[in-house]
PDB file of C-alpha atoms (C1' of nucleotides) and ligand atoms in Angstrom:
ATOM      1  CA  MET A 585       2.241 -16.848  11.662  1.00 42.00           C
ATOM      2  CA  PRO A 586      -0.467 -15.630   9.396  1.00 38.00           C
ATOM      3  CA  ASN A 587       1.928 -14.650   6.754  1.00 39.00           C
ATOM      4  CA  SER A 588       2.729 -17.993   5.449  1.00 38.00           C
ATOM      5  CA  PRO A 589       2.148 -17.985   1.764  1.00 35.00           C
ATOM      6  CA  SER A 590      -0.988 -19.789   0.978  1.00 34.00           C
ATOM      7  CA  PRO A 591       0.099 -22.996  -0.588  1.00 32.00           C
ATOM      8  CA  GLU A 592      -3.226 -24.073  -1.844  1.00 32.00           C
ATOM      9  CA  PRO A 593      -3.545 -23.273  -5.492  1.00 31.00           C
ATOM     10  CA  ASP A 594      -6.768 -21.561  -5.047  1.00 31.00           C
ATOM     11  CA  GLU A 595      -7.397 -19.894  -8.308  1.00 31.00           C
ATOM     12  CA  THR A 596     -10.843 -18.840  -7.434  1.00 31.00           C
ATOM     13  CA  THR A 597     -10.011 -15.800  -5.524  1.00 31.00           C
ATOM     14  CA  SER A 598     -13.152 -13.901  -5.776  1.00 32.00           C
ATOM     15  CA  ASN A 599     -12.173 -10.455  -4.898  1.00 33.00           C
ATOM     16  CA  GLU A 600      -9.273  -9.391  -6.929  1.00 33.00           C
ATOM     17  CA  THR A 601      -8.852 -12.336  -9.126  1.00 32.00           C
ATOM     18  CA  GLN A 602      -5.421 -11.079  -9.725  1.00 33.00           C
ATOM     19  CA  THR A 603      -4.561 -13.878 -11.962  1.00 32.00           C
ATOM     20  CA  VAL A 604      -0.963 -14.257 -12.461  1.00 32.00           C
ATOM     21  CA  ASP A 605      -1.052 -13.072 -15.971  1.00 33.00           C
ATOM     22  CA  LEU A 606       1.167 -10.173 -16.332  1.00 33.00           C
ATOM     23  CA  GLN A 607      -1.130  -7.757 -17.939  1.00 35.00           C
ATOM     24  CA  PRO A 608       0.817  -7.425 -21.111  1.00 32.00           C
ATOM     25  CA  SER A 609      -0.573  -4.203 -22.235  1.00 32.00           C
ATOM     26  CA  MET A 610      -0.306  -1.861 -19.429  1.00 35.00           C
ATOM     27  CA  THR A 611      -0.121   1.695 -20.288  1.00 33.00           C
ATOM     28  CA  VAL A 612      -1.487   3.258 -17.246  1.00 35.00           C
ATOM     29  CA  HIS A 613      -1.265   1.272 -14.187  1.00 37.00           C
ATOM     30  CA  PRO A 614      -4.499   1.091 -12.304  1.00 33.00           C
ATOM     31  CA  LEU A 615      -3.221   3.524  -9.893  1.00 35.00           C
ATOM     32  CA  THR A 616      -6.637   4.576  -9.058  1.00 33.00           C
ATOM     33  CA  TYR A 617      -7.234   1.435  -7.217  1.00 32.00           C
ATOM     34  CA  SER A 618      -4.166   0.269  -5.580  1.00 34.00           C
ATOM     35  CA  SER A 619      -1.883   3.115  -5.782  1.00 35.00           C
ATOM     36  CA  MET A 620      -4.029   6.032  -5.175  1.00 34.00           C
ATOM     37  CA  PRO A 621      -4.521   6.515  -1.564  1.00 33.00           C
ATOM     38  CA  MET A 622      -7.921   5.553  -0.516  1.00 33.00           C
ATOM     39  CA  HIS A 623      -8.071   7.403   2.689  1.00 34.00           C
ATOM     40  CA  MET A 624      -4.969   9.152   3.640  1.00 38.00           C
ATOM     41  CA  TYR A 625      -4.737  11.089   6.722  1.00 39.00           C
ATOM     42  CA  PRO A 626      -2.539  14.021   6.236  1.00 41.00           C
ATOM     43  CA  PHE A 627      -0.237  14.447   9.072  1.00 38.00           C
ATOM     44  CA  PRO A 628       0.545  18.031   9.497  1.00 38.00           C
ATOM     45  CA  SER A 629       2.874  17.442  12.289  1.00 36.00           C
ATOM     46  CA  GLY A 630       3.056  20.282  14.612  1.00 37.00           C
ATOM     47  CA  ILE A 631      -0.148  21.951  13.814  1.00 37.00           C
ATOM     48  CA  VAL A 632      -2.488  19.413  15.112  1.00 40.00           C
ATOM     49  CA  PRO A 633      -1.250  18.962  18.547  1.00 37.00           C
ATOM     50  CA  THR A 634      -3.929  16.789  19.862  1.00 44.00           C
ATOM     51  CA  PRO A 635      -4.859  13.693  17.979  1.00 45.00           C
ATOM     52  CA  PRO A 636      -1.811  11.962  16.741  1.00 46.00           C
ATOM     53  CA  THR A 637      -3.219  11.579  13.346  1.00 52.00           C
ATOM     54  CA  ARG A 638      -1.162   9.661  10.941  1.00 61.00           C
ATOM     55  CA  ASN A 639      -1.341   8.845   7.368  1.00 73.00           C
ATOM     56  CA  LYS A 640      -2.717   5.563   6.502  1.00 80.00           C
ATOM     57  CA  ARG A 641      -0.454   2.983   5.200  1.00 84.00           C
ATOM     58  CA  ARG A 642      -1.186   2.014   1.725  1.00 86.00           C
ATOM     59  CA  GLN A 643      -1.068  -1.603   0.799  1.00 89.00           C
ATOM     60  CA  VAL A 644      -0.876  -3.370  -2.446  1.00 91.00           C
ATOM     61  CA  LYS A 645      -3.741  -5.548  -3.312  1.00 89.00           C
ATOM     62  CA  ASN A 646      -1.655  -8.569  -3.745  1.00 91.00           C
ATOM     63  CA  ALA A 647       1.896  -8.926  -2.683  1.00 92.00           C
ATOM     64  CA  CYS A 648       4.159 -11.280  -4.508  1.00 91.00           C
ATOM     65  CA  THR A 649       5.103 -14.487  -2.861  1.00 91.00           C
ATOM     66  CA  ASN A 650       8.581 -13.331  -2.054  1.00 90.00           C
ATOM     67  CA  CYS A 651       7.528 -10.188  -0.355  1.00 92.00           C
ATOM     68  CA  GLN A 652       4.783 -11.991   1.351  1.00 91.00           C
ATOM     69  CA  LYS A 653       7.139 -14.516   2.773  1.00 90.00           C
ATOM     70  CA  ALA A 654       9.509 -11.860   3.875  1.00 91.00           C
ATOM     71  CA  CYS A 655       6.740  -9.722   5.219  1.00 91.00           C
ATOM     72  CA  LYS A 656       8.125  -6.931   3.166  1.00 92.00           C
ATOM     73  CA  LYS A 657       6.670  -4.240   1.116  1.00 91.00           C
ATOM     74  CA  CYS A 658       5.680  -5.196  -2.338  1.00 92.00           C
ATOM     75  CA  ASP A 659       4.324  -3.192  -5.196  1.00 88.00           C
ATOM     76  CA  ASP A 660       1.807  -3.811  -7.868  1.00 87.00           C
ATOM     77  CA  ALA A 661       4.187  -4.252 -10.677  1.00 86.00           C
ATOM     78  CA  ARG A 662       5.533  -7.597 -11.607  1.00 86.00           C
ATOM     79  CA  PRO A 663       8.242  -8.191 -10.999  1.00 87.00           C
ATOM     80  CA  CYS A 664       8.037  -6.108  -7.974  1.00 90.00           C
ATOM     81  CA  LEU A 665      10.711  -3.753  -6.936  1.00 88.00           C
ATOM     82  CA  ARG A 666      11.988  -5.917  -4.213  1.00 90.00           C
ATOM     83  CA  CYS A 667      12.289  -8.973  -6.385  1.00 89.00           C
ATOM     84  CA  VAL A 668      14.059  -6.962  -9.008  1.00 86.00           C
ATOM     85  CA  LYS A 669      16.380  -5.669  -6.416  1.00 85.00           C
ATOM     86  CA  TYR A 670      17.226  -9.103  -5.279  1.00 85.00           C
ATOM     87  CA  GLY A 671      17.519 -10.440  -8.732  1.00 85.00           C
ATOM     88  CA  ILE A 672      14.668 -12.834  -8.373  1.00 87.00           C
ATOM     89  CA  ALA A 673      12.349 -11.114 -10.729  1.00 85.00           C
ATOM     90  CA  GLU A 674      11.402 -14.322 -12.412  1.00 84.00           C
ATOM     91  CA  GLU A 675      10.129 -15.649  -9.159  1.00 85.00           C
ATOM     92  CA  CYS A 676       7.928 -12.728  -8.605  1.00 89.00           C
ATOM     93  CA  VAL A 677       4.411 -13.947  -8.842  1.00 89.00           C
ATOM     94  CA  ASP A 678       1.292 -12.954  -7.126  1.00 89.00           C
ATOM     95  CA  SER A 679       0.426 -14.914  -4.131  1.00 87.00           C
ATOM     96  CA  HIS A 680      -2.854 -16.622  -4.096  1.00 86.00           C
ATOM     97  CA  ARG A 681      -5.590 -15.198  -2.046  1.00 87.00           C
ATOM     98  CA  LYS A 682      -8.040 -17.193  -0.154  1.00 86.00           C
ATOM     99  CA  GLU A 683     -11.617 -16.683  -0.862  1.00 86.00           C
ATOM    100  CA  ARG A 684     -13.489 -14.890   1.774  1.00 84.00           C
ATOM    101  CA  LYS A 685     -15.752 -16.991   3.835  1.00 83.00           C
ATOM    102  CA  LYS A 686     -19.401 -16.595   3.232  1.00 83.00           C
ATOM    103  CA  GLY A 687     -22.447 -17.241   5.236  1.00 84.00           C
ATOM    104  CA  ILE A 688     -20.985 -16.088   8.465  1.00 84.00           C
ATOM    105  CA  LYS A 689     -23.706 -14.841  10.692  1.00 85.00           C
ATOM    106  CA  ARG A 690     -23.228 -11.621  12.488  1.00 83.00           C
ATOM    107  CA  GLY A 691     -24.858 -10.151  15.438  1.00 84.00           C
ATOM    108  CA  PRO A 692     -27.165  -7.224  15.096  1.00 86.00           C
ATOM    109  CA  TYR A 693     -25.476  -4.063  14.063  1.00 83.00           C
ATOM    110  CA  LYS A 694     -25.444  -1.242  16.414  1.00 76.00           C
ATOM    111  CA  LYS A 695     -27.876   1.486  15.748  1.00 66.00           C
ATOM    112  CA  ARG A 696     -27.036   3.320  12.674  1.00 60.00           C
ATOM    113  CA  ASP A 697     -28.976   6.532  12.931  1.00 55.00           C
ATOM    114  CA  GLY A 698     -29.675   6.812  16.580  1.00 47.00           C
ATOM    115  CA  LYS A 699     -27.010   9.388  17.082  1.00 41.00           C
ATOM    116  CA  PRO A 700     -24.763   9.849  14.185  1.00 37.00           C
ATOM    117  CA  PHE A 701     -22.211  11.700  16.137  1.00 38.00           C
ATOM    118  CA  SER A 702     -21.411  12.217  19.658  1.00 38.00           C
ATOM    119  CA  LEU A 703     -19.912  15.545  20.490  1.00 37.00           C
ATOM    120  CA  ASP A 704     -16.589  14.154  19.685  1.00 40.00           C
ATOM    121  CA  PRO A 705     -17.185  11.730  16.907  1.00 37.00           C
ATOM    122  CA  PRO A 706     -14.790   8.911  16.611  1.00 36.00           C
ATOM    123  CA  TYR A 707     -11.990   9.838  14.440  1.00 36.00           C
ATOM    124  CA  ASP A 708     -12.852   9.366  10.894  1.00 35.00           C
ATOM    125  CA  GLY A 709     -10.396  10.206   8.264  1.00 33.00           C
ATOM    126  CA  SER A 710     -12.938  11.186   5.726  1.00 35.00           C
ATOM    127  CA  THR A 711     -14.443  13.745   7.972  1.00 35.00           C
ATOM    128  CA  HIS A 712     -11.364  15.024   9.576  1.00 35.00           C
ATOM    129  CA  GLN A 713      -9.082  15.215   6.728  1.00 35.00           C
ATOM    130  CA  SER A 714     -10.667  18.171   5.155  1.00 36.00           C
ATOM    131  CA  ILE A 715     -10.077  20.122   8.241  1.00 34.00           C
ATOM    132  CA  GLN A 716      -6.562  19.058   8.596  1.00 36.00           C
ATOM    133  CA  MET A 717      -5.809  19.551   5.024  1.00 36.00           C
ATOM    134  CA  THR A 718      -7.090  22.994   5.133  1.00 35.00           C
ATOM    135  CA  THR A 719      -5.073  23.660   8.121  1.00 35.00           C
ATOM    136  CA  ALA A 720      -2.035  22.249   6.583  1.00 35.00           C
ATOM    137  CA  ILE A 721      -2.404  24.238   3.503  1.00 32.00           C
ATOM    138  CA  SER A 722      -3.511  27.522   4.683  1.00 35.00           C
ATOM    139  CA  GLY A 723      -2.054  27.782   7.933  1.00 33.00           C
ATOM    140  CA  ALA A 724       0.821  26.021   9.221  1.00 34.00           C
ATOM    141  CA  PRO A 725       4.235  26.851   8.096  1.00 34.00           C
ATOM    142  CA  SER A 726       5.802  24.516  10.488  1.00 35.00           C
ATOM    143  CA  ALA A 727       3.814  21.605   9.378  1.00 34.00           C
ATOM    144  CA  ILE A 728       5.115  19.110   6.988  1.00 34.00           C
ATOM    145  CA  PRO A 729       4.305  21.114   3.971  1.00 35.00           C
ATOM    146  CA  PHE A 730       1.399  19.620   2.324  1.00 36.00           C
ATOM    147  CA  ILE A 731       2.390  21.445  -0.730  1.00 35.00           C
ATOM    148  CA  SER A 732       5.946  20.671  -1.010  1.00 36.00           C
ATOM    149  CA  PRO A 733       8.106  23.230  -2.663  1.00 31.00           C
ATOM    150  CA  VAL A 734      10.793  20.855  -3.597  1.00 37.00           C
ATOM    151  CA  GLY A 735       9.075  19.078  -6.328  1.00 35.00           C
ATOM    152  CA  PHE A 736       7.632  16.238  -4.466  1.00 39.00           C
ATOM    153  CA  PRO A 737       4.070  15.892  -3.710  1.00 38.00           C
ATOM    154  CA  PRO A 738       3.138  17.243  -0.408  1.00 37.00           C
ATOM    155  CA  GLY A 739       2.687  14.679   2.187  1.00 36.00           C
ATOM    156  CA  PHE A 740       4.928  12.613   0.130  1.00 40.00           C
ATOM    157  CA  LEU A 741       6.371  10.776   2.989  1.00 39.00           C
ATOM    158  CA  GLY A 742       7.143   7.327   2.163  1.00 38.00           C
ATOM    159  CA  GLN A 743       4.078   5.329   1.646  1.00 44.00           C
ATOM    160  CA  TYR A 744       2.007   7.778   3.439  1.00 46.00           C
ATOM    161  CA  ALA A 745       0.533   9.557   0.622  1.00 44.00           C
ATOM    162  CA  PRO A 746      -1.437  12.690   0.875  1.00 43.00           C
ATOM    163  CA  ALA A 747      -5.050  12.595   1.570  1.00 41.00           C
ATOM    164  CA  PRO A 748      -7.545  12.304  -1.176  1.00 40.00           C
ATOM    165  CA  PRO A 749      -8.709  15.513  -2.566  1.00 40.00           C
ATOM    166  CA  LYS A 750     -11.677  17.292  -1.336  1.00 38.00           C
ATOM    167  CA  PRO A 751     -13.944  18.625  -3.959  1.00 37.00           C
ATOM    168  CA  GLY A 752     -13.444  22.281  -4.233  1.00 34.00           C
ATOM    169  CA  ASP A 753      -9.899  22.126  -3.221  1.00 37.00           C
ATOM    170  CA  PRO A 754      -8.136  22.167  -6.496  1.00 35.00           C
ATOM    171  CA  ALA A 755      -4.793  22.922  -5.112  1.00 36.00           C
ATOM    172  CA  ILE A 756      -4.515  19.546  -3.651  1.00 35.00           C
ATOM    173  CA  TYR A 757      -6.443  17.648  -6.137  1.00 35.00           C
ATOM    174  CA  TYR A 758      -4.812  14.474  -7.136  1.00 37.00           C
ATOM    175  CA  PRO A 759      -6.130  13.438 -10.469  1.00 35.00           C
ATOM    176  CA  GLN A 760      -5.578  10.203 -12.176  1.00 35.00           C
ATOM    177  CA  PHE A 761      -1.997   9.431 -12.524  1.00 36.00           C
ATOM    178  CA  TYR A 762      -0.862   9.443 -15.975  1.00 36.00           C
ATOM    179  CA  LEU A 763       2.274   8.372 -17.547  1.00 37.00           C
ATOM    180  CA  ALA A 764       4.670  10.644 -19.087  1.00 36.00           C
ATOM    181  CA  THR A 765       7.408   9.658 -21.376  1.00 35.00           C
ATOM    182  CA  PRO A 766       9.380   6.734 -20.230  1.00 36.00           C
ATOM    183  CA  ILE A 767      12.940   7.468 -19.824  1.00 35.00           C
ATOM    184  CA  PRO A 768      15.183   4.963 -21.442  1.00 36.00           C
ATOM    185  CA  ALA A 769      17.373   4.422 -18.527  1.00 36.00           C
ATOM    186  CA  HIS A 770      20.848   3.563 -19.540  1.00 37.00           C
ATOM    187  CA  GLY A 771      19.586   3.313 -23.030  1.00 33.00           C
ATOM    188  CA  LEU A 772      18.629  -0.222 -22.512  1.00 34.00           C
ATOM    189  CA  PRO A 773      15.584  -1.282 -24.398  1.00 36.00           C
ATOM    190  CA  PRO A 774      13.194  -3.530 -22.690  1.00 37.00           C
ATOM    191  CA  HIS A 775      13.682  -7.144 -23.213  1.00 39.00           C
ATOM    192  CA  GLN A 776      10.773  -8.984 -24.518  1.00 37.00           C
ATOM    193  CA  ASN A 777      10.388 -12.599 -24.958  1.00 36.00           C
ATOM    194  CA  GLY A 778       8.224 -14.248 -27.497  1.00 33.00           C
ATOM    195  CA  ASP A 779       5.049 -13.522 -25.709  1.00 35.00           C
ATOM    196  CA  GLY A 780       5.786  -9.931 -25.605  1.00 35.00           C
ATOM    197  CA  GLU A 781       6.394 -10.468 -22.015  1.00 37.00           C
ATOM    198  CA  PRO A 782       9.336  -8.709 -20.583  1.00 39.00           C
ATOM    199  CA  THR A 783      12.171 -10.600 -19.189  1.00 39.00           C
ATOM    200  CA  TYR A 784      14.549  -9.345 -16.681  1.00 39.00           C
ATOM    201  CA  HIS A 785      17.875 -10.855 -16.900  1.00 39.00           C
ATOM    202  CA  HIS A 786      19.481  -7.842 -15.499  1.00 39.00           C
ATOM    203  CA  PRO A 787      17.599  -6.571 -12.615  1.00 37.00           C
ATOM    204  CA  HIS A 788      19.353  -3.330 -12.642  1.00 39.00           C
ATOM    205  CA  PHE A 789      17.968  -2.047 -15.715  1.00 37.00           C
ATOM    206  CA  TYR A 790      14.619  -0.802 -15.530  1.00 40.00           C
ATOM    207  CA  PRO A 791      13.848   2.538 -16.789  1.00 36.00           C
ATOM    208  CA  THR A 792      12.025   5.015 -14.834  1.00 38.00           C
ATOM    209  CA  THR A 793       8.989   6.892 -15.711  1.00 36.00           C
ATOM    210  CA  PHE A 794       7.942  10.256 -14.718  1.00 35.00           C
ATOM    211  CA  LEU A 795       4.509  10.526 -13.475  1.00 37.00           C
ATOM    212  CA  THR A 796       2.824  13.749 -13.193  1.00 36.00           C
ATOM    213  CA  PRO A 797      -0.035  13.399 -10.895  1.00 35.00           C
ATOM    214  CA  TYR A 798      -0.166  17.061 -10.471  1.00 36.00           C
ATOM    215  CA  PRO A 799      -1.288  18.848 -13.497  1.00 33.00           C
ATOM    216  CA  GLN A 800      -0.097  22.010 -12.216  1.00 33.00           C
ATOM    217  CA  PRO A 801       2.407  23.451  -9.949  1.00 31.00           C
ATOM    218  CA  TYR A 802       3.792  20.263  -8.836  1.00 34.00           C
ATOM    219  CA  ALA A 803       6.790  18.827 -10.360  1.00 32.00           C
ATOM    220  CA  PRO A 804       6.526  15.331 -11.545  1.00 35.00           C
ATOM    221  CA  TYR A 805       8.028  12.661  -9.560  1.00 38.00           C
ATOM    222  CA  MET A 806       9.534   9.516 -10.598  1.00 39.00           C
ATOM    223  CA  MET A 807       8.316   6.059 -10.615  1.00 41.00           C
ATOM    224  CA  PRO A 808      10.158   2.984 -11.455  1.00 42.00           C
ATOM    225  CA  HIS A 809       8.992   1.808 -14.741  1.00 43.00           C
ATOM    226  CA  ARG A 810       9.231  -1.579 -16.165  1.00 43.00           C
ATOM    227  CA  PRO A 811      10.017  -2.317 -19.748  1.00 37.00           C
ATOM    228  CA  ASP A 812       6.669  -3.890 -20.164  1.00 42.00           C
ATOM    229  CA  GLY A 813       5.021  -0.710 -19.341  1.00 41.00           C
ATOM    230  CA  GLN A 814       4.294  -1.579 -15.823  1.00 46.00           C
ATOM    231  CA  VAL A 815       5.182   0.882 -13.289  1.00 43.00           C
ATOM    232  CA  THR A 816       6.179   0.515  -9.819  1.00 40.00           C
ATOM    233  CA  LEU A 817       3.487   2.262  -8.120  1.00 38.00           C
ATOM    234  CA  PRO A 818       4.136   5.156  -5.997  1.00 37.00           C
ATOM    235  CA  SER A 819       2.781   3.061  -3.322  1.00 35.00           C
ATOM    236  CA  ALA A 820       5.543   3.001  -0.963  1.00 34.00           C
ATOM    237  CA  HIS A 821       7.509   5.743  -2.209  1.00 35.00           C
ATOM    238  CA  LEU A 822       5.136   7.687  -4.209  1.00 34.00           C
ATOM    239  CA  GLY A 823       8.018   8.038  -6.473  1.00 34.00           C
ATOM    240  CA  PHE A 824      11.683   8.079  -6.234  1.00 36.00           C
ATOM    241  CA  PRO A 825      14.023  10.818  -5.745  1.00 36.00           C
ATOM    242  CA  PRO A 826      14.319  12.269  -9.143  1.00 34.00           C
ATOM    243  CA  THR A 827      17.971  11.678  -9.278  1.00 35.00           C
ATOM    244  CA  SER A 828      17.823   8.484  -7.475  1.00 36.00           C
ATOM    245  CA  THR A 829      21.015   6.676  -7.981  1.00 37.00           C
ATOM    246  CA  ARG A 830      19.647   3.304  -7.307  1.00 38.00           C
ATOM    247  CA  LEU A 831      22.131   1.011  -5.861  1.00 38.00           C
ATOM    248  CA  PRO A 832      22.717  -1.968  -7.987  1.00 38.00           C
ATOM    249  CA  PRO A 833      20.409  -4.745  -7.065  1.00 39.00           C
ATOM    250  CA  GLY A 834      21.765  -7.858  -5.690  1.00 37.00           C
ATOM    251  CA  THR A 835      24.115  -5.991  -3.528  1.00 39.00           C
ATOM    252  CA  GLY A 836      21.930  -7.144  -0.779  1.00 38.00           C
ATOM    253  CA  GLN A 837      20.861  -3.918   0.669  1.00 40.00           C
ATOM    254  CA  GLN A 838      18.762  -4.094   3.615  1.00 42.00           C
ATOM    255  CA  ASP A 839      15.616  -3.386   1.848  1.00 45.00           C
ATOM    256  CA  GLN A 840      14.076  -1.796   4.827  1.00 41.00           C
ATOM    257  CA  ARG A 841      16.848   0.617   5.140  1.00 41.00           C
ATOM    258  CA  GLU A 842      16.850   1.317   1.521  1.00 40.00           C
ATOM    259  CA  ASP A 843      13.207   1.877   1.437  1.00 43.00           C
ATOM    260  CA  ARG A 844      13.547   4.253   4.222  1.00 40.00           C
ATOM    261  CA  SER A 845      16.276   6.129   2.545  1.00 38.00           C
ATOM    262  CA  GLU A 846      14.199   6.508  -0.516  1.00 40.00           C
ATOM    263  CA  GLU A 847      11.422   7.855   1.472  1.00 41.00           C
ATOM    264  CA  VAL A 848      13.620  10.139   3.353  1.00 38.00           C
ATOM    265  CA  ALA A 849      15.161  11.390   0.228  1.00 39.00           C
ATOM    266  CA  ALA A 850      11.789  11.855  -1.213  1.00 40.00           C
ATOM    267  CA  SER A 851      10.497  13.735   1.698  1.00 39.00           C
ATOM    268  CA  GLN A 852      13.079  16.372   1.599  1.00 38.00           C
TER     269      GLN A 852
ATOM    270  C1'  DT B1202      27.203  -3.652  10.522  1.00 50.25           C
ATOM    271  C1'  DG B1203      24.289  -5.826   7.400  1.00 50.25           C
ATOM    272  C1'  DT B1204      20.581  -9.127   6.627  1.00 50.25           C
ATOM    273  C1'  DA B1205      16.728 -12.209   7.722  1.00 50.25           C
ATOM    274  C1'  DT B1206      12.878 -13.313  10.437  1.00 50.25           C
ATOM    275  C1'  DC B1207       8.417 -12.556  12.137  1.00 50.25           C
ATOM    276  C1'  DG B1208       4.857 -10.645  15.711  1.00 50.25           C
ATOM    277  C1'  DG B1209       1.347  -7.949  15.401  1.00 50.25           C
ATOM    278  C1'  DA B1210      -0.665  -3.389  14.130  1.00 50.25           C
ATOM    279  C1'  DC B1211      -2.812  -1.784  10.524  1.00 50.25           C
ATOM    280  C1'  DC B1212      -5.383  -1.853   6.057  1.00 50.25           C
ATOM    281  C1'  DG B1213      -8.818  -2.972   2.404  1.00 50.25           C
ATOM    282  C1'  DT B1214     -12.492  -5.719   0.903  1.00 50.25           C
ATOM    283  C1'  DC B1215     -16.901  -7.278   0.881  1.00 50.25           C
ATOM    284  C1'  DA B1216     -20.849 -10.187   2.923  1.00 50.25           C
ATOM    285  C1'  DA B1217     -24.221  -9.399   6.361  1.00 50.25           C
ATOM    286  C1'  DT B1218     -27.246  -6.344   8.154  1.00 50.25           C
ATOM    287  C1'  DG B1219     -30.361  -2.407   8.434  1.00 50.25           C
ATOM    288  C1'  DC B1220     -32.995   1.271   6.510  1.00 50.25           C
ATOM    289  C1'  DC B1221     -35.747   3.359   2.913  1.00 50.25           C
TER     290       DC B1221
ATOM    291  C1'  DG C 891     -31.842  -1.249  -3.707  1.00 50.25           C
ATOM    292  C1'  DC C 892     -28.563   1.227  -1.278  1.00 50.25           C
ATOM    293  C1'  DA C 893     -25.855   2.446   2.789  1.00 50.25           C
ATOM    294  C1'  DT C 894     -23.462   0.938   6.619  1.00 50.25           C
ATOM    295  C1'  DT C 895     -21.178  -2.187   9.665  1.00 50.25           C
ATOM    296  C1'  DG C 896     -17.679  -4.968  10.976  1.00 50.25           C
ATOM    297  C1'  DA C 897     -15.029  -9.242  10.451  1.00 50.25           C
ATOM    298  C1'  DC C 898     -11.800 -11.552   7.629  1.00 50.25           C
ATOM    299  C1'  DG C 899      -7.779 -12.080   5.110  1.00 50.25           C
ATOM    300  C1'  DG C 900      -4.247  -9.628   3.826  1.00 50.25           C
ATOM    301  C1'  DT C 901       0.094  -6.299   3.861  1.00 50.25           C
ATOM    302  C1'  DC C 902       4.157  -4.692   5.834  1.00 50.25           C
ATOM    303  C1'  DC C 903       6.311  -1.856   9.916  1.00 50.25           C
ATOM    304  C1'  DG C 904       9.557  -2.231  13.075  1.00 50.25           C
ATOM    305  C1'  DA C 905      11.771  -4.932  16.672  1.00 50.25           C
ATOM    306  C1'  DT C 906      14.892  -8.378  17.163  1.00 50.25           C
ATOM    307  C1'  DA C 907      17.790 -12.328  16.091  1.00 50.25           C
ATOM    308  C1'  DC C 908      21.286 -13.891  13.415  1.00 50.25           C
ATOM    309  C1'  DA C 909      25.426 -13.876  10.252  1.00 50.25           C
ATOM    310  C1'  DC C 910      29.547 -12.068   8.867  1.00 50.25           C
TER     311       DC C 910
HETATM  312 ZN1  LIG D1093       6.979  -8.177  -4.059  1.00 50.25          ZN
HETATM  313 ZN1  LIG D1094       8.171  -9.814  -6.188  1.00 50.25          ZN
END
DNA sequence: TGTATCGGACCGTCAATGCC
DNA sequence: GCATTGACGGTCCGATACAC
């Protein structure tokens, strides 16, 4: 199975170099990179009858070892949501990434400019999405509302985030996420050890943070927020149900199910 | 019924390749 | 130098096995 956690302590991961240091000062999570959808295919179900377009699944850059082993969804924060949930936050560390092989010869590339498009170009999210977005916005009442009236971002369906904005389409422009005031959940202040690093002795306390990715009409949605300022990225659940009564961690929820429920809750 | 495991589809990155 | 291709290494969905 390819998912076995890489045991070799390869520190020289070239690409992300996500060293295990916990980014002590994190005010705004680099959502732009790992949390913002790179290419999301809006899925206006019902209005686009033909190609079963689907939103792309967003992945974290580097799952923690626990999630990796379990083949489960991780998030960019450390400890990740799943580890917190299971009360193993202290074991939540980034897995090591192998360095990409170099010097691999490739065959000749197929013609680049010969014919850019056939009549029916292969589906390409970046080209199609504008169309679908437009359709979703302007036209289709039956579609999954791209602009959700209930306070969640449109297309906010689990990890399938809405498509990236098209220039000139301000209504669906997703700017940089920015943090709003952290909510002192349960009035518990973040624990900090000597290094200023947060410790999580009680997995069930992490405050949430409202993010307001939508400067305008959209209501903010919630993101789990860690005492150290890290946030659980909207990745999977681009937020939580605003009134999410999170079940106490360690109760051993089936994370899959729970994740789903969050998403479901979020999507309605 | 709840939880763990894991096969494999899907995704994101980035070196190789091609064009200017 | 920049754009594009496409393979690699990764994430995590969802089916299924297992435990209680
Ligand atoms: Zn994780
Ligand atoms: Zn973790």
